[in-house]
XYZ file of C-alpha atoms in Angstrom:
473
model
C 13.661 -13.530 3.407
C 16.254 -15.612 1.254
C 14.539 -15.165 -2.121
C 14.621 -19.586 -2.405
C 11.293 -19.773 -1.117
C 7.904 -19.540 -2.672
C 4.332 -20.657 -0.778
C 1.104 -21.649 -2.112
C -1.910 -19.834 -1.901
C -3.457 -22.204 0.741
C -0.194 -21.743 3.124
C -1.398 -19.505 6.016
C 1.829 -21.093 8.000
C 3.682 -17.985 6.104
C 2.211 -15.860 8.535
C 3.873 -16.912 11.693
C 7.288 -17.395 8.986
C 7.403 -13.546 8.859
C 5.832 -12.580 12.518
C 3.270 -10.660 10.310
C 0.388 -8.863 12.231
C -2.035 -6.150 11.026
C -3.703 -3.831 13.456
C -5.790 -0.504 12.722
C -4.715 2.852 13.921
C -7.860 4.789 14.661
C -6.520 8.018 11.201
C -6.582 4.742 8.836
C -10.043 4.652 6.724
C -11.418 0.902 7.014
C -14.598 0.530 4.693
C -17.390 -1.333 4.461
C -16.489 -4.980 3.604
C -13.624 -5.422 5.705
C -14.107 -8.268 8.309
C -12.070 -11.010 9.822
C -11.644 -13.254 6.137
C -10.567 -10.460 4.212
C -7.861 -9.071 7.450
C -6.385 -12.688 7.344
C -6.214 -12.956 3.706
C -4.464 -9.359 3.761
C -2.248 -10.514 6.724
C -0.870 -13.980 4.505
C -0.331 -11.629 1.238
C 1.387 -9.455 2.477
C 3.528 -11.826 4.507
C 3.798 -13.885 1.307
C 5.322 -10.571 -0.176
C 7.917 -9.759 2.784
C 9.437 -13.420 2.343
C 9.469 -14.144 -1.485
C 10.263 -10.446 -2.807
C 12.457 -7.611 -2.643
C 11.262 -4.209 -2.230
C 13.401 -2.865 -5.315
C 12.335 -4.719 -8.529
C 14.818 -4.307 -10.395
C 18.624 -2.478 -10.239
C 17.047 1.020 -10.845
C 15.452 0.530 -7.416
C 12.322 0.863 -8.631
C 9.949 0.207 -6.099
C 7.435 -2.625 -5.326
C 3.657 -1.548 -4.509
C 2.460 -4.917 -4.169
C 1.337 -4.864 -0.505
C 0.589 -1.103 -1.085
C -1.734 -2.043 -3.309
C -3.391 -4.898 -1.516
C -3.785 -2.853 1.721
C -5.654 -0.041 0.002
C -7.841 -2.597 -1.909
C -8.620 -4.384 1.589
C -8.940 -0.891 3.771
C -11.659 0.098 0.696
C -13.436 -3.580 1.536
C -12.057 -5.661 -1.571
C -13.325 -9.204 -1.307
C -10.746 -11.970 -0.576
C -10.784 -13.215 -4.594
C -9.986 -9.473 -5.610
C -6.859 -9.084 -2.576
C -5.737 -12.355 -4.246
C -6.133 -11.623 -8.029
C -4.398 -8.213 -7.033
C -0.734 -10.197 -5.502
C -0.576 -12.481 -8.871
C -0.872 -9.493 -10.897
C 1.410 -7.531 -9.175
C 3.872 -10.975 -7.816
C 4.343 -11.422 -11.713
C 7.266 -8.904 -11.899
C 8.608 -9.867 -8.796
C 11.995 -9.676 -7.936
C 13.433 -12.462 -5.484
C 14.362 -10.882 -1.996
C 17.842 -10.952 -1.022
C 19.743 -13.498 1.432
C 21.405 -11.470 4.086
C 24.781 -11.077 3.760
C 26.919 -13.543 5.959
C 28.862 -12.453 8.992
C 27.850 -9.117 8.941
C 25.544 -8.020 11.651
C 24.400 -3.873 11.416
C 23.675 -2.661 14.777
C 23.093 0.475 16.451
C 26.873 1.166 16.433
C 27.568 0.396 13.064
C 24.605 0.942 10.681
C 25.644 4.102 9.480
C 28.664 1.841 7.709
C 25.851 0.138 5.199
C 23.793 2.966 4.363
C 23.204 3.099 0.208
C 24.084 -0.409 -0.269
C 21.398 -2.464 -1.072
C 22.667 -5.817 -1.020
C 22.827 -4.665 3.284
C 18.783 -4.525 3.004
C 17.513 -8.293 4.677
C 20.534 -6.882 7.291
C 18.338 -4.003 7.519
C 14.953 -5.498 7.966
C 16.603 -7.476 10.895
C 18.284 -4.464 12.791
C 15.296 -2.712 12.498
C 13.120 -5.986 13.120
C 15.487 -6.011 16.561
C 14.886 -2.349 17.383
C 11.319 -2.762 16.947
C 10.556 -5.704 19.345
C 12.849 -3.954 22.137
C 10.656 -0.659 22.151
C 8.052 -2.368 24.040
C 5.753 -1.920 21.054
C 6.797 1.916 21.192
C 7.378 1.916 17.560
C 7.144 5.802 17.110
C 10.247 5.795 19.162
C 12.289 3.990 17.049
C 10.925 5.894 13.817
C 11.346 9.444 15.529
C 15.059 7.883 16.012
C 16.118 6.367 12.698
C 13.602 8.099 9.821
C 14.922 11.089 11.455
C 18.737 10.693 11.518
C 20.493 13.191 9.689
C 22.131 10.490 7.824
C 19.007 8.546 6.553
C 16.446 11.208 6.456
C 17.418 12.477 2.924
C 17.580 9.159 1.693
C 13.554 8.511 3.377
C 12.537 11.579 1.516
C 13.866 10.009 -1.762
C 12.632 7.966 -4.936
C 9.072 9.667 -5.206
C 8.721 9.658 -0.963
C 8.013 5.451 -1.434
C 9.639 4.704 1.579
C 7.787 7.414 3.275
C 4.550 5.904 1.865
C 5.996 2.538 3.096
C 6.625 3.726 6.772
C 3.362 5.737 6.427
C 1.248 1.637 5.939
C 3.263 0.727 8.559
C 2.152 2.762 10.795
C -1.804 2.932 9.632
C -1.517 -1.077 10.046
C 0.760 -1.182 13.416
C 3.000 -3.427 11.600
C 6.220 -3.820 13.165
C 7.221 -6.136 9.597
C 6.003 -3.079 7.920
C 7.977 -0.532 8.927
C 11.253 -2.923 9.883
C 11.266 -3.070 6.015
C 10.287 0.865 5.763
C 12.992 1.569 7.861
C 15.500 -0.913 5.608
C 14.479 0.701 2.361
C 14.759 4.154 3.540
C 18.376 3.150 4.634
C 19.435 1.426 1.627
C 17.979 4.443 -0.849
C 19.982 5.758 -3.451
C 19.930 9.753 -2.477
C 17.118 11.505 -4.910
C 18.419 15.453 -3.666
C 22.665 16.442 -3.840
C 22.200 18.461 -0.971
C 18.476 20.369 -0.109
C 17.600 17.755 2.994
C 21.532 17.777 3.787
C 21.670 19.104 7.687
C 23.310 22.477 6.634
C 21.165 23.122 3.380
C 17.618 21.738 5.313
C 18.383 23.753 8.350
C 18.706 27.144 6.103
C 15.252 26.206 4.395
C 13.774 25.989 8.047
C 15.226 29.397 9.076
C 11.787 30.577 8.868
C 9.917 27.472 10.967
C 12.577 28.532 13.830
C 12.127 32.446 13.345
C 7.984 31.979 13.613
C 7.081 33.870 10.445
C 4.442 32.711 8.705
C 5.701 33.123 5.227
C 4.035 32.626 2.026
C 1.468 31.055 0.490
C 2.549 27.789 -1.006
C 0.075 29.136 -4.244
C 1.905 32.833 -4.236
C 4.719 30.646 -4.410
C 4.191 28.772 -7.195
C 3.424 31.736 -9.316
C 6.697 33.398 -8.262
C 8.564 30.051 -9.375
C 6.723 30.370 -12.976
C 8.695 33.780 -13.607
C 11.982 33.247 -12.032
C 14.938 33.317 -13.996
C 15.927 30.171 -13.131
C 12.680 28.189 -14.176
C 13.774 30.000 -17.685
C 16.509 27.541 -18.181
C 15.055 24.774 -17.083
C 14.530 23.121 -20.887
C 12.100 20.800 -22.694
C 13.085 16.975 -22.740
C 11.000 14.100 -23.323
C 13.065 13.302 -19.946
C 12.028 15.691 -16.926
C 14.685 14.028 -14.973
C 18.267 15.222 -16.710
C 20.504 15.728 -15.025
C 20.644 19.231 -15.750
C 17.109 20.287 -15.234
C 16.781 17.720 -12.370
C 19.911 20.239 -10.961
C 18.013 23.811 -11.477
C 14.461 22.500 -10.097
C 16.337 21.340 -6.993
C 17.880 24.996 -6.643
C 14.747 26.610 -7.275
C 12.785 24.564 -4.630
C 15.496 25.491 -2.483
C 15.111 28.984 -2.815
C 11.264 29.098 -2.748
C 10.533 26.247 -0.051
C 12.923 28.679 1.991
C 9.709 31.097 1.810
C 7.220 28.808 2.708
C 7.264 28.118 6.997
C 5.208 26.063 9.709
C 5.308 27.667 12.899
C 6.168 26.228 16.212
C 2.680 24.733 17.771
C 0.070 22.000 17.056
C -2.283 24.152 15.603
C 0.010 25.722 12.491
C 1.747 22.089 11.963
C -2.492 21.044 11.437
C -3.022 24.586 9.332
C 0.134 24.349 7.039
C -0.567 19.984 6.701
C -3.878 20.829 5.216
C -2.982 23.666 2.909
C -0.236 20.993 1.506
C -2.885 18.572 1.022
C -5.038 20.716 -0.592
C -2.716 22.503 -2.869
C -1.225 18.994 -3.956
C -4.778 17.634 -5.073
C -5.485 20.979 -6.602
C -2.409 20.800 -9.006
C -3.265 17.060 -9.285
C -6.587 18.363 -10.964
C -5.263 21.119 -12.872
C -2.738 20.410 -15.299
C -4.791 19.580 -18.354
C -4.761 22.202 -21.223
C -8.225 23.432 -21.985
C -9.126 21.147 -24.946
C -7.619 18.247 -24.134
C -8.889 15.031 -22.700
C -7.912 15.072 -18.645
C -4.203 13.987 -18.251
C -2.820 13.012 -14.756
C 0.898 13.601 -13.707
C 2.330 10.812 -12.352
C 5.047 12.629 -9.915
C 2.244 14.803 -8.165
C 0.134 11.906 -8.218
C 2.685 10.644 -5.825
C 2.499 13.759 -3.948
C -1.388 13.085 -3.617
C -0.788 9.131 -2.818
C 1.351 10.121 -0.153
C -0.516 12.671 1.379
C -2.632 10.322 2.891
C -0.091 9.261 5.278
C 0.883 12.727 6.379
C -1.702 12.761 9.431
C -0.900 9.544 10.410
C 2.872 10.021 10.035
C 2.804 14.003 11.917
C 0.416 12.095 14.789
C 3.918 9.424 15.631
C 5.925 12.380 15.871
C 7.005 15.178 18.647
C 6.255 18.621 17.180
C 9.863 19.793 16.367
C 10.048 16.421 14.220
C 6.651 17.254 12.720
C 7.703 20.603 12.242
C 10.827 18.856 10.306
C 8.990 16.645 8.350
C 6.112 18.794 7.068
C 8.660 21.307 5.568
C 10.563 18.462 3.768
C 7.025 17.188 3.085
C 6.052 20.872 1.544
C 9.876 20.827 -0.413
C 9.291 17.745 -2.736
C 6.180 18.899 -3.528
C 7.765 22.384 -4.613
C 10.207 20.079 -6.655
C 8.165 18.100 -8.322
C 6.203 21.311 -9.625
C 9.770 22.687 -11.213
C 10.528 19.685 -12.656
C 7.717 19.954 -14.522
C 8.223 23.687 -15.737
C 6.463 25.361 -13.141
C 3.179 25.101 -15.438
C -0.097 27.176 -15.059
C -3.304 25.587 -13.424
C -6.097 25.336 -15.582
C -8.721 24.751 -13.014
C -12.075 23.047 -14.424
C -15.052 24.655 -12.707
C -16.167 21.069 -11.185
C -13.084 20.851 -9.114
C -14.408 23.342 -6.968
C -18.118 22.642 -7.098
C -19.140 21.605 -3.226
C -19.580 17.594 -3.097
C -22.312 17.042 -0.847
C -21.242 13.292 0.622
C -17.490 14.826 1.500
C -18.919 14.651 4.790
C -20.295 11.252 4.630
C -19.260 8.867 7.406
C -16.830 5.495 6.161
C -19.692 3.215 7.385
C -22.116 4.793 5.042
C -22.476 1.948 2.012
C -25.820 3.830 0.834
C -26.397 3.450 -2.912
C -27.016 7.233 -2.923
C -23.386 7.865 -1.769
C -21.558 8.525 -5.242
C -18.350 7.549 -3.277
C -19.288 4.109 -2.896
C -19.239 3.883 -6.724
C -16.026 5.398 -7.268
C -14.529 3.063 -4.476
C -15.800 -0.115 -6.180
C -14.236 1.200 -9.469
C -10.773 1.607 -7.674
C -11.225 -1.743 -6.088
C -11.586 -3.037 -9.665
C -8.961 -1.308 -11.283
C -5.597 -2.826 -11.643
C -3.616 0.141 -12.156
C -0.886 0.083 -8.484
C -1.518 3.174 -7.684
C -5.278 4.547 -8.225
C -6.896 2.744 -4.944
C -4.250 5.291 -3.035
C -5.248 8.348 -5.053
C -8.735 7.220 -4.357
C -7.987 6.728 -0.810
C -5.872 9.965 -0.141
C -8.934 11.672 -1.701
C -10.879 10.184 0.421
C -9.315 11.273 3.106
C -9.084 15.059 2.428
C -12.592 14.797 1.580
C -13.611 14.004 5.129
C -11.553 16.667 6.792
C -12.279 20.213 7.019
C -12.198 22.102 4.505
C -9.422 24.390 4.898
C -10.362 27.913 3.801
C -12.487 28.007 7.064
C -9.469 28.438 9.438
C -9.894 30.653 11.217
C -5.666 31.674 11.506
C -5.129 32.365 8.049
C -3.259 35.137 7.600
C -4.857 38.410 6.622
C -3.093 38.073 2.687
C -2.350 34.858 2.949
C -3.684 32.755 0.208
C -5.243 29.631 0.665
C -6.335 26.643 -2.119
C -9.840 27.058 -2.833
C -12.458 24.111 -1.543
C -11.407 20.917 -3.665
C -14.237 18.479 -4.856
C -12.555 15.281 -4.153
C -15.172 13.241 -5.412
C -14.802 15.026 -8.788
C -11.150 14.015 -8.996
C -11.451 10.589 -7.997
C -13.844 9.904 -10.398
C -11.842 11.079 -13.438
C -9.098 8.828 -12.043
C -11.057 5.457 -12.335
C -12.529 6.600 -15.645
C -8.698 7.360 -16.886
C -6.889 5.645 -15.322
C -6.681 1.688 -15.821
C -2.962 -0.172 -16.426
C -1.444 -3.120 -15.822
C 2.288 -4.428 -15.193
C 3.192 -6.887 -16.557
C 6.424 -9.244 -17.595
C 6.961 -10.008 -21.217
C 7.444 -13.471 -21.678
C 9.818 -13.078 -24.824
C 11.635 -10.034 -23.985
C 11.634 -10.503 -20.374
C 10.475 -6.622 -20.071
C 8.465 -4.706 -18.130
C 5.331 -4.029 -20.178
C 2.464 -1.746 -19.456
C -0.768 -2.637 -20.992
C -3.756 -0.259 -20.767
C -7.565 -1.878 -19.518
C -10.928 -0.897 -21.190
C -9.729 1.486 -23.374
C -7.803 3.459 -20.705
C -4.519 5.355 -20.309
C -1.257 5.719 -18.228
C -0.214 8.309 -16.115
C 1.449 11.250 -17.809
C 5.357 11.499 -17.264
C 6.443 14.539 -18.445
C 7.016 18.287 -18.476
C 3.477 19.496 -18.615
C 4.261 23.011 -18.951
C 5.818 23.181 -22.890
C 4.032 23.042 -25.688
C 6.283 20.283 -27.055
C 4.555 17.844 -24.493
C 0.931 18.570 -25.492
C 1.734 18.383 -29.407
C 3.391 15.020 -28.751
C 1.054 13.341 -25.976
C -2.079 15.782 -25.677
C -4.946 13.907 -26.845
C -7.348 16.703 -28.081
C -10.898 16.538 -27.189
């Protein structure tokens, strides 16, 4: 990992360079297409990626997706030209990895001394590398001890949850590389939240978990956030992030994820992780104005990406960790939602219509299966991020429907049924971009495909956003 190399696309000796291995773990969706070519093509990309590039690309620490996005493309059965097509586009705005820094070894005495400094990240990747191979191959061990330290867990929970997303492939692909780097990134993060996953601060938003109450809905939450006082002041930018407003929306998901609890068992942590997942893809699907053309938010389009992990993620853990995690889980959701005004859903009637093939096995490659079409469409797009949303759909689509729980609370209201299908097709019919690196300028340049459009970044609630970016039908 010292940035000076760079492999050709014949070189398959990369893989044994960076002791890269995939495996399946039995939550991950594999579809049809995947076979032994495509695994080993996967396996030298992204083993390509861990020794030529940093996981920041740039000083922002904005964050790479490049093996992201070619292990969604080859879990959805992308051919071996389109796993390949997918590194170059996303290896042109590469940023060479880091050497490790000389003399300085972080072990687990000392790591805490390097935390937020990300020229400490190849250091990282080795400790972590080191911890990994001396579990045994227990690598939920060594994630239940370091994702989990008080010190590093706000940091994990940070930047839009990407090195939660990054732990969460490491785990669906038993990749020790994986998460070694998960691990690093997490521990090098710049902290997203002053204070709300803080020990003190996370542990009075809990009080709830620990007292067994079931609390309230995360909908009858939302509408309480649209008329508190503090939402009020939270102001129009073309910026959701100020400082200021990025200030109030952490209060207010303070006080309101306080309200919101997963009790202490199996059973609610598997009741509460679906009613996240389901209210996160109904918001996904709900913010368009009536009259405009669809628009999809990029933060809770992270929330939705993401999401797809959490089964996989809550299955490494003991319960009081998953307990932990789902309510920091439920917290950046509630967040994300304020920093975007706390707007009204606008819920189209086909977002609730039942999709037949939800229940569809992942072998099924019938031409009646409507999925199968969407899924080639995501394979084909080269937008980073809509083979997740796809996938994370997917997913939810195949469990149960949550509004037949039986333990719901007599009061207690629950997301209604979500039509997956319908909102993965108006992503690969919106969505289409590609990153690129201007020649000239040397910039970052985003460059729509077919006609399409970029994720909306902004504060969907005002009117100011929809007279300056709406696109009226």
């Amino acid at each position: 990992m010292s940035g000076l190399d760079t492999f050709t696309d014949d070189d398959y000796s990369v893989i044994d360079k960076a002791a890269m291995a995939l495996s399946h773990n039995p939550r991950g969706l594999l579809l049809p297409g995947v076979d032994p070519t495509t695994h080993r093509e996967a396996v030298r990309l992204c083993a390509r990626d861990y020794l030529e590039n940093h996981i920041f690309i740039n000083d922002r620490q904005f964050h790479s997706h490049l093996n992201h996005h070619i292990l969604a493309v080859y879990s959805l059965g992308g051919s071996t030209k389109r796993l390949q097509e997918i590194f170059d586009i996303n290896n042109s705005y590469r940023r060479p990895s880091l050497a490790m820094v000389d003399n300085v070894t972080i072990t687990a005495d000392n790591y805490t001394e390097y935390l937020v400094k990300e020229e400490y990240y190849p250091n990282f990747v080795a400790f972590y590398r080191r911890e990994l191979a001396a579990s045994n191959g227990d690598f939920n061990s060594v994630v239940a001890k370091y994702f989990f330290d008080p010190h590093i867990f706000p940091l994990a929970m940070s930047g839009l949850l990407h090195p939660f997303i990054q732990l969460g492939y490491g785990l669906e692909f038993k990749c020790q590389a994986l998460i070694a780097c998960a691990l690093a990134q997490a521990s090098t993060h710049r902290k997203q939240f002053s204070r709300a996953l803080d020990t003190e601060t996370f542990d009075e938003i809990r009080a709830g978990d620990l007292d067994g109450g079931n609390g309230l809905s995360l909908l009858d939450i939302m509408e309480l956030m649209r008329i508190d006082p503090i939402t009020d002041k939270i102001t129009y930018d073309d910026d959701p992030y100020t400082e200021e407003n990025r200030a109030l929306s952490q209060t207010l998901a303070i006080k309101y994820a306080k309200l919101w609890s997963v009790g202490n068992s199996e059973s609610s942590v598997r009741e509460k992780s679906m009613e996240v997942m389901s209210v996160i893809a109904l918001v996904y699907g709900s913010l368009t104005r009536p009259g405009y053309r669809p628009l999809l938010e990029f933060g809770v389009m992270h929330n939705l990406t993401s999401s797809y992990f959490l089964p996989i993620l809550l299955d490494a853990l003991p319960l009081d960790k998953k307990m932990r995690l789902l309510h920091a889980y439920a917290f950046t959701f509630i967040y994300i939602f304020a920093t975007k005004g706390c707007p009204p859903l606008h819920i189209p009637p086909e977002l609730t219509l039942a999709d037949t093939h939800r229940a569809e096995s992942a072998e099924s490659s019938s031409s009646g299966n409507p999925w199968m079409e969407v899924i080639d469409k995501a394979i084909a797009n080269n937008d980073m991020h809509v083979a997740k949303v796809v996938r994370a759909l997917w997913r939810l689509s195949l469990l149960t429907a949550f509004p037949t729980q039986p333990n719901a609370s007599k009061g207690y209201e629950l997301p209604p049924y979500i039509n997956c299908l319908y909102l993965a097709r108006i992503t690969v019919d919106s969505i289409n971009m590609s990153t690129r690196r201007d020649s000239v300028t040397d910039k970052l340049q985003l460059t729509a495909q077919d006609g399409r459009r970029n994720w909306a970044h902004g504060m969907v609630a005002y009117d100011e956003f929809w007279a300056k970016y709406g696109q009226a039908l």
